[in-house]
Amino acid sequence: MDLREYFDEFTAKDWPRADEGTVRFAMIGLGWWTLDHAIPATNELEHLETTTVVSSSTENAQDVADDHETIEHALTYDEFQEGEATDAYDAVYVGTPNALHLPYVESAAEFGKDILCEKPLEANVERAEELVEAASDVTLGVEYRMHVQPAVRRMRDLVDSGFVGDVALVHGNMSQPLLDINDDHDQWRLNPDMAGGGASVTDLGVYSINTTRYVIDRDPVAVSGATWSGHEAFDDVPDERASFTVEFPDGVLASCTASQNAQEASSLRVVGTEGELLLEDAFLGGERKLTVTRGDTTITTEFDQIEETKRSLEYFADHVLTDTPIVGDGEHGLVDQRAIDAVYEAAESGERVQL
Amino acid sequence: MDLREYFDEFTAKDWPRADEGTVRFAMIGLGWWTLDHAIPATNELEHLETTTVVSSSTENAQDVADDHETIEHALTYDEFQEGEATDAYDAVYVGTPNALHLPYVESAAEFGKDILCEKPLEANVERAEELVEAASDVTLGVEYRMHVQPAVRRMRDLVDSGFVGDVALVHGNMSQPLLDINDDHDQWRLNPDMAGGGASVTDLGVYSINTTRYVIDRDPVAVSGATWSGHEAFDDVPDERASFTVEFPDGVLASCTASQNAQEASSLRVVGTEGELLLEDAFLGGERKLTVTRGDTTITTEFDQIEETKRSLEYFADHVLTDTPIVGDGEHGLVDQRAIDAVYEAAESGERVQL
């Protein structure tokens, strides 16, 4: 094996690349992800620029604008929806609480702007369907960082090539100590009106569901499982913790867990009839570790984390500028939303839910 | 930390040890585990000896007896049940197909012999209850290798001491390519009359269930999940593959998988509010790897596999000789059997089963 080729293949950006043009962004919702990841990414990339920020107050938006040379417009949500400064941006990044994706996507679509929406699409399937419908005439991408993660792409290639034989079983887990990140018990992630069905499956479980879909190239057919909440901050949501089975075509069974109140941990394990793939620190953390086993031979690859949000925004902009369809589009996002809603329904009713 | 102390603690045999005496065994059922693991273990250990072997035919039993100096009696199952050579052994190891545990346990108990029974106890709960009832006047141990596994004991200690905070989520998986080990499609593990509810949950899933119980010191309260069979050899059993959630007290949720038709793989992951424990090659394989994380610090310990069957037989004999109660006794085994039966019921009905 030519190691250079291996490296190149591993980190390949294998999507249509833009040669020219710039996608000017309005950043909607100035939470930690937008500030720490999304805006800096546009600043560093060639074909992207943040020109507009949108928040609950002019002050809040202006504070962020003041920190960045390229940002010319600091709008409130109302001003954004009234169509202010539409000449200044070409696309929006929607990083608001889940239940506020729909109104801003509707406005952006009305203005003819392309949309990169945070996952999950919305608070529930009905609203997500409205969102996709509203965005039918623009490019809608869902921010699935994992689709541009080199190790995840490598797993997808290995599965596709038959390296592990037939995929049999999958394990996906993701947990983080949410209250250590933000100790406000009234934050939107703990409020079902804003987050949707709950706190952990919507925000974290979606990684196991979506990344499994991406890696094994199949969509869920049924789910079952259980949720539990005990900590007082999780009084309004059912899922401080969740454990659920996702059934895929050809009998692939995925065992997934998620918790917003546990040690930061994440992994994705794929067991096939002839091999095994294990990605440690799969969805969070500074270093990815991919362990590949076939028969008796195991190879482990450790590597620094690619700046996924940067890559993901670039991926979106490249598709917009080259006018090519995105894998993680609205229809793709709806499949996750249906699975998420079904996990809550299954956990509450105690019955498997067919999709 | 004194490394010597750490090693000593890690490999400690912390149960009552026998000073004198010998437990003479009758080995019932001469499958690969009995021949490759159980009989050699008794030969190497001080207080154990195999004096009697029991199989379907005299020839088969005599062939094994001829290979071992200590074995004086080669019996058929009928001869064993008729009480031949009862003076020659003190205890029996029951390594027959699951559905044949009951009759031989009944006979052994009738002869006043102590019993080490392979897991799961029997083919279903009703028969397992009969078995435990039959053995009420003798020492009955279930062969849970993991209870004497140093890494597993270490995990149990770490959980008990609060090292990972409150346990939140568990992942357990075990799979092996059964047909590569034995390519007979009519083998007992694929025959529900002999194996019980199925092939994978009974034989492999039980490791995740029981080891989780042992490590977190709680018993299951409900299960849900799914099974799937596609390969022709698995036509008569529902679970070529299985994925199931086991709910424990205090909201501990365990996501487990098992398959008799996949790459050899096994692991046990425990995620708590303050740390994570991951045992790779947990239940099979030549080397165990325990990764312990608390906060931002991770320590990985790799070590050669302790000969678990040897240790497990010694554990049983020590308890018999010192007349002390075993943790993995019949009542303990019944809890697993109820969980196993419930997984099959839940998968078939599509409904969570309370225990």
XYZ file of C-alpha atoms in Angstrom:
710
model
C 0.000 0.000 0.000
C 1.246 3.454 -0.893
C 0.929 5.370 2.377
C 0.621 8.676 0.568
C -2.319 7.348 -1.381
C -3.844 6.001 1.814
C -3.587 9.399 3.490
C -4.963 11.169 0.450
C -7.860 8.771 0.229
C -8.517 9.033 3.939
C -8.825 12.790 3.956
C -10.232 13.213 0.456
C -12.890 15.835 -0.069
C -14.716 13.732 -2.594
C -17.516 16.110 -3.516
C -17.852 18.739 -6.248
C -15.516 21.616 -5.315
C -16.212 25.261 -6.071
C -13.613 27.096 -8.151
C -15.045 30.528 -7.674
C -17.760 32.527 -5.984
C -18.586 33.182 -2.357
C -21.538 32.101 -0.258
C -22.357 34.949 2.104
C -24.057 33.685 5.256
C -26.607 35.010 7.681
C -26.044 33.143 10.949
C -29.354 32.658 12.718
C -29.145 31.866 16.419
C -25.904 32.764 18.178
C -25.426 29.825 20.526
C -22.065 28.296 21.386
C -21.881 26.183 18.241
C -22.497 29.145 15.964
C -19.973 31.330 17.768
C -17.239 28.769 18.389
C -17.523 26.716 15.229
C -19.710 28.090 12.432
C -18.659 31.748 12.224
C -14.918 31.022 12.633
C -15.209 28.391 9.886
C -16.632 30.861 7.380
C -13.878 33.311 8.247
C -11.168 30.811 7.453
C -12.595 29.315 4.280
C -12.126 30.731 0.803
C -15.626 30.602 -0.589
C -17.590 31.472 2.549
C -18.214 34.623 4.524
C -20.494 35.631 7.373
C -22.025 39.017 6.620
C -25.063 38.936 8.838
C -25.905 37.711 12.329
C -29.366 37.246 13.770
C -30.243 36.991 17.431
C -32.953 37.768 19.976
C -31.711 41.338 20.546
C -29.854 43.943 18.541
C -27.299 44.239 21.348
C -26.539 40.561 21.346
C -26.178 40.493 17.571
C -24.143 43.710 17.499
C -21.698 42.326 20.092
C -20.929 39.450 17.778
C -20.806 41.702 14.712
C -18.300 43.965 16.433
C -15.938 41.037 16.814
C -15.854 40.218 13.104
C -14.779 42.455 10.246
C -16.992 40.819 7.634
C -20.239 41.114 9.562
C -22.157 44.172 8.351
C -25.615 43.454 9.682
C -26.772 42.692 13.212
C -30.456 41.798 13.126
C -33.147 40.666 15.511
C -35.187 37.622 14.540
C -38.083 39.963 13.702
C -35.926 42.126 11.469
C -34.629 39.029 9.720
C -38.156 37.785 9.101
C -39.208 41.204 7.842
C -36.590 40.868 5.125
C -33.922 43.312 6.272
C -30.528 43.074 4.604
C -31.534 40.274 2.233
C -29.109 41.652 -0.337
C -26.229 41.028 2.054
C -26.421 37.222 2.263
C -26.961 34.257 -0.064
C -27.590 31.516 2.477
C -28.522 31.049 6.111
C -27.209 28.740 8.812
C -30.063 27.937 11.211
C -28.620 27.207 14.652
C -31.638 28.094 16.782
C -33.450 25.734 19.159
C -35.085 22.904 17.200
C -38.645 24.261 17.439
C -37.482 27.563 15.919
C -36.023 26.063 12.767
C -39.319 26.155 10.880
C -40.141 29.903 11.035
C -36.652 30.989 10.009
C -36.401 28.372 7.276
C -39.760 29.604 5.952
C -38.507 33.190 5.886
C -35.176 32.279 4.313
C -36.878 30.177 1.648
C -39.306 33.006 0.952
C -36.291 35.247 0.305
C -34.840 32.589 -2.021
C -31.903 31.877 0.270
C -30.214 28.474 0.501
C -30.341 26.889 3.930
C -28.011 24.876 6.128
C -30.158 23.701 9.054
C -28.896 22.147 12.302
C -30.005 18.609 13.062
C -32.574 17.438 13.900
C -34.696 19.255 11.349
C -37.338 20.361 13.832
C -39.136 19.462 17.069
C -41.284 16.765 15.464
C -42.133 15.100 12.163
C -45.095 17.358 11.313
C -43.040 20.518 11.673
C -40.082 18.929 9.877
C -42.311 18.043 6.944
C -43.559 21.638 6.806
C -39.963 22.804 6.878
C -38.918 20.568 3.977
C -41.988 21.623 2.014
C -41.233 25.299 2.661
C -37.656 24.870 1.422
C -38.532 22.932 -1.708
C -37.310 25.648 -4.103
C -33.917 26.305 -2.454
C -30.956 24.138 -1.497
C -31.608 22.687 1.960
C -28.779 20.882 3.751
C -28.864 19.397 7.242
C -25.691 19.913 9.273
C -24.492 16.321 9.563
C -20.860 16.803 10.516
C -20.272 13.072 10.318
C -20.855 12.977 6.553
C -17.584 14.826 6.076
C -15.656 13.048 8.846
C -12.777 11.141 7.185
C -13.000 8.167 9.548
C -16.756 7.881 9.010
C -16.293 8.108 5.239
C -13.646 5.393 5.553
C -16.117 3.203 7.485
C -18.718 3.767 4.779
C -16.231 2.786 2.067
C -15.159 -0.321 3.989
C -18.758 -1.439 4.461
C -19.598 -0.694 0.838
C -16.621 -2.720 -0.402
C -17.674 -5.753 1.655
C -14.637 -5.564 3.923
C -16.643 -6.666 6.985
C -18.907 -9.033 5.039
C -22.600 -8.499 5.684
C -23.248 -5.953 8.402
C -24.958 -7.736 11.305
C -24.910 -5.508 14.397
C -24.179 -1.887 15.247
C -23.579 -0.124 18.558
C -23.798 3.652 18.780
C -23.515 5.753 21.907
C -23.176 9.410 22.710
C -23.320 11.162 26.035
C -22.163 14.462 27.487
C -22.554 16.341 30.784
C -24.866 19.040 29.447
C -25.176 20.822 32.796
C -21.383 21.196 32.941
C -21.520 22.955 29.569
C -24.511 25.098 30.537
C -25.809 24.891 34.094
C -29.106 26.678 33.363
C -31.923 24.235 34.124
C -34.216 26.311 31.887
C -32.028 26.006 28.774
C -33.867 25.091 25.584
C -32.374 21.608 25.304
C -34.273 20.672 28.484
C -37.523 22.291 27.348
C -39.698 19.985 25.225
C -41.468 22.960 23.618
C -38.129 23.995 22.140
C -36.233 20.701 21.826
C -39.027 18.389 20.688
C -39.617 14.928 22.102
C -36.808 15.187 24.606
C -33.252 16.119 25.421
C -30.993 13.200 24.557
C -32.389 11.284 21.579
C -33.074 14.486 19.595
C -29.706 16.072 20.202
C -27.328 13.109 20.691
C -29.129 9.916 19.675
C -29.509 11.410 16.209
C -25.741 10.950 15.726
C -25.977 7.185 16.173
C -29.047 6.965 13.955
C -27.791 9.193 11.174
C -24.172 8.027 11.138
C -25.293 4.392 11.069
C -27.554 5.206 8.123
C -24.658 6.884 6.375
C -22.144 4.113 7.076
C -24.371 1.143 6.205
C -26.363 2.969 3.510
C -29.762 1.805 4.778
C -32.704 3.542 6.432
C -34.494 2.395 9.621
C -37.592 0.219 9.432
C -38.543 -0.072 13.133
C -37.472 1.054 16.603
C -38.020 -0.029 20.199
C -36.452 1.015 23.475
C -36.623 2.790 26.783
C -35.979 6.211 28.270
C -35.440 7.389 31.850
C -35.123 10.703 33.674
C -34.203 11.132 37.318
C -32.255 14.399 37.721
C -34.488 17.400 38.528
C -33.155 19.376 35.540
C -34.665 16.657 33.332
C -38.112 16.783 34.954
C -39.800 17.977 31.746
C -38.144 15.563 29.334
C -38.406 11.764 29.317
C -34.842 11.026 28.308
C -32.044 12.017 30.617
C -30.972 8.599 29.324
C -32.179 6.524 26.386
C -31.450 3.057 25.058
C -33.027 1.940 21.807
C -32.845 -0.654 19.060
C -33.040 0.516 15.464
C -33.902 -2.167 12.911
C -32.591 -1.772 9.361
C -33.229 -3.752 6.158
C -31.395 -7.086 5.752
C -31.663 -7.664 9.487
C -29.076 -5.118 10.566
C -29.800 -4.367 14.231
C -28.396 -1.262 15.931
C -28.210 -0.864 19.720
C -27.979 2.811 20.616
C -27.773 4.907 23.760
C -27.753 8.622 24.474
C -27.556 10.758 27.579
C -27.219 14.482 28.250
C -26.220 13.736 31.836
C -23.195 11.454 31.745
C -19.474 11.395 31.062
C -18.557 12.675 27.595
C -18.321 9.492 25.542
C -19.150 8.385 22.037
C -18.446 5.466 19.757
C -19.760 3.646 16.727
C -19.187 -0.095 16.339
C -20.103 -2.098 13.251
C -19.898 -5.898 13.453
C -20.171 -7.818 10.207
C -19.988 -11.458 9.301
C -16.284 -11.099 8.473
C -14.993 -8.092 10.369
C -15.527 -5.264 12.784
C -15.116 -1.480 12.685
C -14.896 0.551 15.874
C -14.711 4.333 15.931
C -13.911 5.675 19.407
C -14.607 9.304 20.292
C -16.770 9.084 17.226
C -18.945 12.158 17.596
C -17.104 14.348 20.103
C -13.601 14.857 21.403
C -10.282 15.897 20.003
C -9.034 12.695 18.452
C -10.725 9.975 16.473
C -9.546 6.373 16.785
C -10.640 3.870 14.154
C -10.004 0.175 14.817
C -10.516 -2.113 11.856
C -10.585 -5.888 12.270
C -10.955 -8.592 9.671
C -10.413 -12.196 10.711
C -7.551 -12.200 13.215
C -5.926 -8.960 12.060
C -6.540 -5.589 13.657
C -5.287 -2.154 12.622
C -5.860 0.947 14.726
C -5.537 4.429 13.263
C -5.445 7.467 15.531
C -5.633 10.948 14.127
C -6.333 14.495 15.136
C -9.846 15.632 14.624
C -10.571 17.266 11.325
C -12.404 20.525 11.962
C -15.703 19.043 11.056
C -17.892 22.110 11.189
C -15.473 23.874 8.873
C -15.507 20.956 6.496
C -19.254 20.669 6.755
C -19.863 24.342 5.936
C -17.434 24.048 3.037
C -19.311 20.962 1.840
C -22.577 22.905 1.881
C -21.097 25.950 0.105
C -19.428 23.776 -2.526
C -22.769 22.205 -3.343
C -24.481 25.574 -3.477
C -21.812 27.082 -5.719
C -21.680 24.069 -8.045
C -25.452 23.645 -7.918
C -25.239 19.920 -7.069
C -27.533 17.937 -4.756
C -26.461 17.288 -1.146
C -26.687 13.800 0.402
C -27.924 15.159 3.715
C -30.884 17.058 2.311
C -34.348 17.654 3.751
C -35.755 14.264 2.762
C -32.716 12.648 4.353
C -33.310 14.668 7.518
C -36.952 13.604 7.642
C -35.901 9.968 7.977
C -34.005 10.791 11.188
C -36.863 12.895 12.488
C -39.292 10.002 11.988
C -36.906 7.650 13.792
C -36.441 10.091 16.687
C -40.173 10.594 17.148
C -40.645 6.827 16.951
C -38.077 6.194 19.717
C -40.058 8.435 22.065
C -43.315 6.793 21.048
C -41.865 3.307 21.497
C -40.345 4.133 24.880
C -43.571 5.645 26.143
C -45.919 2.971 24.827
C -43.574 0.044 25.404
C -44.262 -1.098 21.855
C -42.051 -1.432 18.797
C -42.866 1.269 16.249
C -42.690 0.472 12.523
C -41.420 3.219 10.248
C 0.364 3.770 43.779
C 2.354 0.681 44.631
C 2.341 -1.261 41.371
C 2.863 -4.543 43.181
C -0.232 -3.879 45.238
C -2.140 -2.924 42.111
C -1.193 -6.189 40.429
C -2.015 -8.203 43.525
C -5.365 -6.512 43.862
C -6.096 -6.926 40.194
C -5.553 -10.664 40.175
C -6.709 -11.370 43.714
C -8.677 -14.521 44.326
C -10.860 -12.890 46.928
C -13.037 -15.793 47.904
C -12.673 -18.401 50.683
C -9.785 -20.675 49.658
C -9.615 -24.375 50.440
C -6.603 -25.582 52.429
C -7.233 -29.251 52.010
C -9.471 -31.798 50.410
C -10.253 -32.667 46.812
C -13.434 -32.290 44.816
C -13.677 -35.266 42.472
C -15.715 -34.465 39.383
C -17.981 -36.329 37.043
C -17.956 -34.418 33.750
C -21.337 -34.715 32.099
C -21.447 -33.952 28.386
C -18.137 -34.108 26.525
C -18.425 -31.153 24.179
C -15.538 -28.887 23.188
C -15.740 -26.778 26.324
C -15.582 -29.796 28.634
C -12.682 -31.350 26.740
C -10.617 -28.254 26.029
C -11.251 -26.282 29.193
C -12.988 -28.090 32.061
C -11.127 -31.415 32.242
C -7.651 -29.860 31.701
C -8.450 -27.345 34.458
C -9.194 -30.045 37.012
C -5.967 -31.830 36.048
C -3.888 -28.761 36.745
C -5.500 -27.617 39.973
C -4.611 -28.862 43.427
C -8.015 -29.491 44.934
C -9.835 -30.808 41.864
C -9.794 -34.049 39.923
C -11.866 -35.561 37.156
C -12.555 -39.197 37.973
C -15.614 -39.820 35.840
C -16.833 -38.862 32.385
C -20.355 -39.220 31.066
C -21.378 -39.180 27.420
C -23.917 -40.570 24.979
C -21.932 -43.769 24.379
C -19.451 -45.875 26.328
C -16.977 -45.609 23.422
C -17.082 -41.859 23.408
C -16.626 -41.662 27.172
C -13.912 -44.351 27.169
C -11.928 -42.474 24.491
C -11.761 -39.466 26.773
C -11.028 -41.604 29.850
C -8.127 -43.267 28.030
C -6.512 -39.869 27.582
C -6.484 -39.017 31.285
C -4.846 -40.955 34.095
C -7.277 -39.817 36.778
C -10.450 -40.866 34.972
C -11.583 -44.252 36.237
C -15.154 -44.349 35.026
C -16.569 -43.894 31.541
C -20.351 -43.862 31.755
C -23.306 -43.416 29.467
C -25.952 -40.888 30.497
C -28.217 -43.827 31.425
C -25.552 -45.428 33.595
C -24.928 -42.100 35.290
C -28.626 -41.666 36.017
C -28.829 -45.228 37.306
C -26.252 -44.281 39.924
C -23.157 -46.056 38.699
C -19.843 -45.048 40.263
C -21.395 -42.539 42.659
C -18.628 -43.323 45.147
C -16.036 -42.087 42.668
C -17.109 -38.416 42.469
C -18.232 -35.613 44.800
C -19.560 -33.126 42.280
C -20.682 -32.895 38.679
C -20.017 -30.390 35.931
C -23.047 -30.270 33.624
C -21.926 -29.257 30.135
C -24.726 -30.820 28.112
C -27.104 -28.946 25.785
C -29.266 -26.547 27.795
C -32.433 -28.659 27.674
C -30.529 -31.618 29.149
C -29.334 -29.810 32.257
C -32.458 -30.620 34.258
C -32.431 -34.445 34.132
C -28.742 -34.714 35.038
C -28.991 -32.107 37.761
C -31.952 -34.049 39.192
C -29.914 -37.248 39.224
C -26.821 -35.594 40.689
C -28.869 -33.912 43.418
C -30.557 -37.199 44.190
C -27.104 -38.714 44.728
C -26.240 -35.783 47.020
C -23.591 -34.420 44.622
C -22.727 -30.743 44.331
C -23.316 -29.262 40.907
C -21.589 -26.776 38.631
C -24.020 -26.145 35.783
C -23.255 -24.388 32.489
C -25.170 -21.196 31.772
C -27.962 -20.612 31.004
C -29.514 -22.870 33.638
C -31.930 -24.556 31.239
C -33.984 -24.094 28.069
C -36.635 -21.930 29.728
C -37.735 -20.494 33.062
C -40.068 -23.345 34.011
C -37.371 -25.968 33.592
C -34.788 -23.748 35.273
C -37.060 -23.375 38.300
C -37.472 -27.138 38.463
C -33.703 -27.467 38.275
C -33.093 -25.051 41.139
C -35.779 -26.751 43.215
C -34.248 -30.166 42.526
C -30.808 -28.944 43.657
C -32.018 -27.218 46.827
C -30.120 -29.565 49.153
C -26.736 -29.449 47.411
C -24.364 -26.660 46.350
C -25.436 -25.416 42.919
C -23.145 -23.051 41.042
C -23.691 -21.661 37.548
C -20.543 -21.479 35.410
C -20.201 -17.694 35.073
C -16.578 -17.343 33.998
C -16.843 -13.571 34.183
C -17.303 -13.593 37.961
C -13.684 -14.652 38.321
C -12.324 -12.508 35.493
C -9.865 -9.995 37.059
C -10.837 -7.143 34.702
C -14.521 -7.720 35.364
C -13.909 -7.809 39.127
C -11.949 -4.580 38.736
C -14.901 -3.008 36.890
C -17.224 -4.124 39.668
C -14.929 -2.594 42.295
C -14.650 0.669 40.358
C -18.422 0.936 40.020
C -18.951 0.034 43.668
C -16.472 2.696 44.817
C -18.247 5.398 42.789
C -15.303 5.879 40.429
C -17.604 6.473 37.436
C -20.282 8.287 39.455
C -23.780 6.937 38.940
C -23.929 4.294 36.247
C -26.080 5.632 33.403
C -25.652 3.459 30.308
C -24.157 0.098 29.417
C -23.289 -1.502 26.090
C -22.664 -5.234 25.854
C -22.016 -7.233 22.717
C -20.886 -10.720 21.884
C -20.747 -12.468 18.568
C -18.933 -15.430 17.066
C -18.995 -17.366 13.778
C -20.601 -20.522 15.194
C -20.611 -22.332 11.845
C -16.842 -21.851 11.555
C -16.465 -23.585 14.938
C -18.938 -26.347 14.065
C -20.372 -26.452 10.557
C -23.149 -28.932 11.403
C -26.472 -27.194 10.753
C -28.155 -29.731 13.060
C -25.991 -28.919 16.098
C -27.875 -28.440 19.358
C -27.203 -24.692 19.588
C -29.374 -24.225 16.473
C -32.132 -26.539 17.718
C -34.695 -24.770 19.911
C -35.686 -28.058 21.579
C -32.162 -28.309 22.945
C -31.038 -24.664 23.205
C -34.244 -23.040 24.457
C -35.636 -19.786 23.043
C -32.937 -19.431 20.439
C -29.278 -19.551 19.499
C -27.722 -16.180 20.289
C -29.416 -14.618 23.323
C -29.283 -17.886 25.329
C -25.675 -18.678 24.599
C -24.035 -15.255 24.035
C -26.469 -12.544 25.126
C -26.386 -14.074 28.595
C -22.804 -12.772 28.960
C -23.897 -9.161 28.538
C -26.868 -9.625 30.846
C -25.058 -11.479 33.584
C -21.799 -9.548 33.499
C -23.685 -6.254 33.606
C -25.628 -7.529 36.631
C -22.365 -8.518 38.276
C -20.552 -5.257 37.499
C -23.365 -2.862 38.455
C -24.812 -5.070 41.208
C -28.426 -4.711 40.061
C -30.955 -7.067 38.495
C -33.051 -6.384 35.370
C -36.556 -4.951 35.670
C -37.677 -4.900 32.006
C -36.501 -5.778 28.497
C -37.387 -4.863 24.927
C -35.741 -5.539 21.597
C -35.617 -7.313 18.294
C -34.263 -10.516 16.764
C -33.604 -11.554 13.173
C -32.614 -14.727 11.327
C -31.727 -14.946 7.644
C -29.130 -17.700 7.178
C -30.641 -21.128 6.443
C -28.819 -22.736 9.376
C -30.814 -20.418 11.651
C -34.201 -21.331 10.151
C -35.465 -22.866 13.395
C -34.313 -20.107 15.773
C -35.427 -16.466 15.792
C -32.077 -14.944 16.681
C -29.212 -15.299 14.268
C -28.894 -11.715 15.541
C -30.439 -9.946 18.519
C -30.461 -6.390 19.836
C -32.140 -5.655 23.150
C -32.453 -3.074 25.890
C -32.262 -4.246 29.496
C -33.624 -1.795 32.077
C -32.137 -1.896 35.584
C -33.085 -0.094 38.816
C -32.027 3.562 39.162
C -32.537 4.060 35.438
C -29.502 2.155 34.264
C -30.150 1.243 30.625
C -28.158 -1.467 28.877
C -28.011 -1.834 25.090
C -26.976 -5.359 24.167
C -26.407 -7.371 21.007
C -25.586 -10.993 20.294
C -25.013 -13.049 17.166
C -23.875 -16.601 16.468
C -23.195 -15.673 12.850
C -20.765 -12.751 12.845
C -17.144 -11.857 13.413
C -15.829 -12.878 16.841
C -16.241 -9.723 18.896
C -17.168 -8.822 22.435
C -17.077 -5.799 24.688
C -18.663 -4.313 27.783
C -18.930 -0.537 28.140
C -20.166 1.224 31.280
C -20.836 4.968 31.079
C -21.419 6.790 34.342
C -22.031 10.401 35.260
C -18.309 10.867 35.945
C -16.439 8.233 34.011
C -16.413 5.343 31.604
C -15.161 1.756 31.665
C -14.588 -0.202 28.472
C -13.563 -3.833 28.392
C -12.606 -4.971 24.897
C -12.501 -8.675 24.013
C -14.558 -8.939 27.159
C -15.977 -12.426 26.853
C -13.795 -14.152 24.268
C -10.308 -13.856 22.859
C -6.783 -14.136 24.129
C -6.213 -10.726 25.652
C -8.442 -8.429 27.685
C -8.112 -4.656 27.348
C -9.644 -2.462 30.030
C -9.880 1.281 29.364
C -10.786 3.398 32.352
C -11.716 7.073 31.949
C -12.590 9.634 34.568
C -12.914 13.262 33.527
C -10.212 13.890 30.932
C -7.869 11.120 32.017
C -7.767 7.678 30.418
C -5.737 4.621 31.392
C -5.675 1.467 29.310
C -4.526 -1.855 30.743
C -3.827 -4.798 28.476
C -3.161 -8.235 29.889
C -3.102 -11.848 28.916
C -6.270 -13.732 29.542
C -6.510 -15.463 32.857
C -7.557 -19.078 32.284
C -11.094 -18.356 33.290
C -12.532 -21.845 33.227
C -9.706 -23.023 35.466
C -10.306 -20.141 37.843
C -14.033 -20.713 37.719
C -13.771 -24.404 38.552
C -11.374 -23.571 41.369
C -13.856 -20.977 42.642
C -16.602 -23.611 42.709
C -14.409 -26.217 44.420
C -13.175 -23.712 47.017
C -16.773 -22.926 47.936
C -17.671 -26.592 48.124
C -14.657 -27.448 50.272
C -15.112 -24.468 52.602
C -18.913 -24.890 52.589
C -19.568 -21.228 51.734
C -22.329 -19.824 49.493
C -21.540 -18.998 45.850
C -22.607 -15.647 44.315
C -23.598 -17.272 41.031
C -25.996 -19.784 42.535
C -29.287 -21.166 41.228
C -31.396 -18.176 42.252
C -28.845 -15.921 40.559
C -29.078 -18.044 37.418
C -32.864 -17.837 37.415
C -32.668 -14.053 37.048
C -30.742 -14.450 33.773
C -33.090 -17.152 32.565
C -36.091 -14.876 33.145
C -34.360 -12.054 31.263
C -33.448 -14.347 28.355
C -36.992 -15.685 28.023
C -38.295 -12.105 28.242
C -36.029 -10.935 25.391
C -37.526 -13.583 23.112
C -41.039 -12.713 24.241
C -40.420 -8.965 23.742
C -38.879 -9.452 20.308
C -41.712 -11.677 19.159
C -44.554 -9.567 20.564
C -42.965 -6.189 19.915
C -43.774 -5.228 23.497
C -41.588 -4.401 26.480
C -41.679 -7.198 29.048
C -41.568 -6.358 32.759
C -39.637 -8.737 34.967
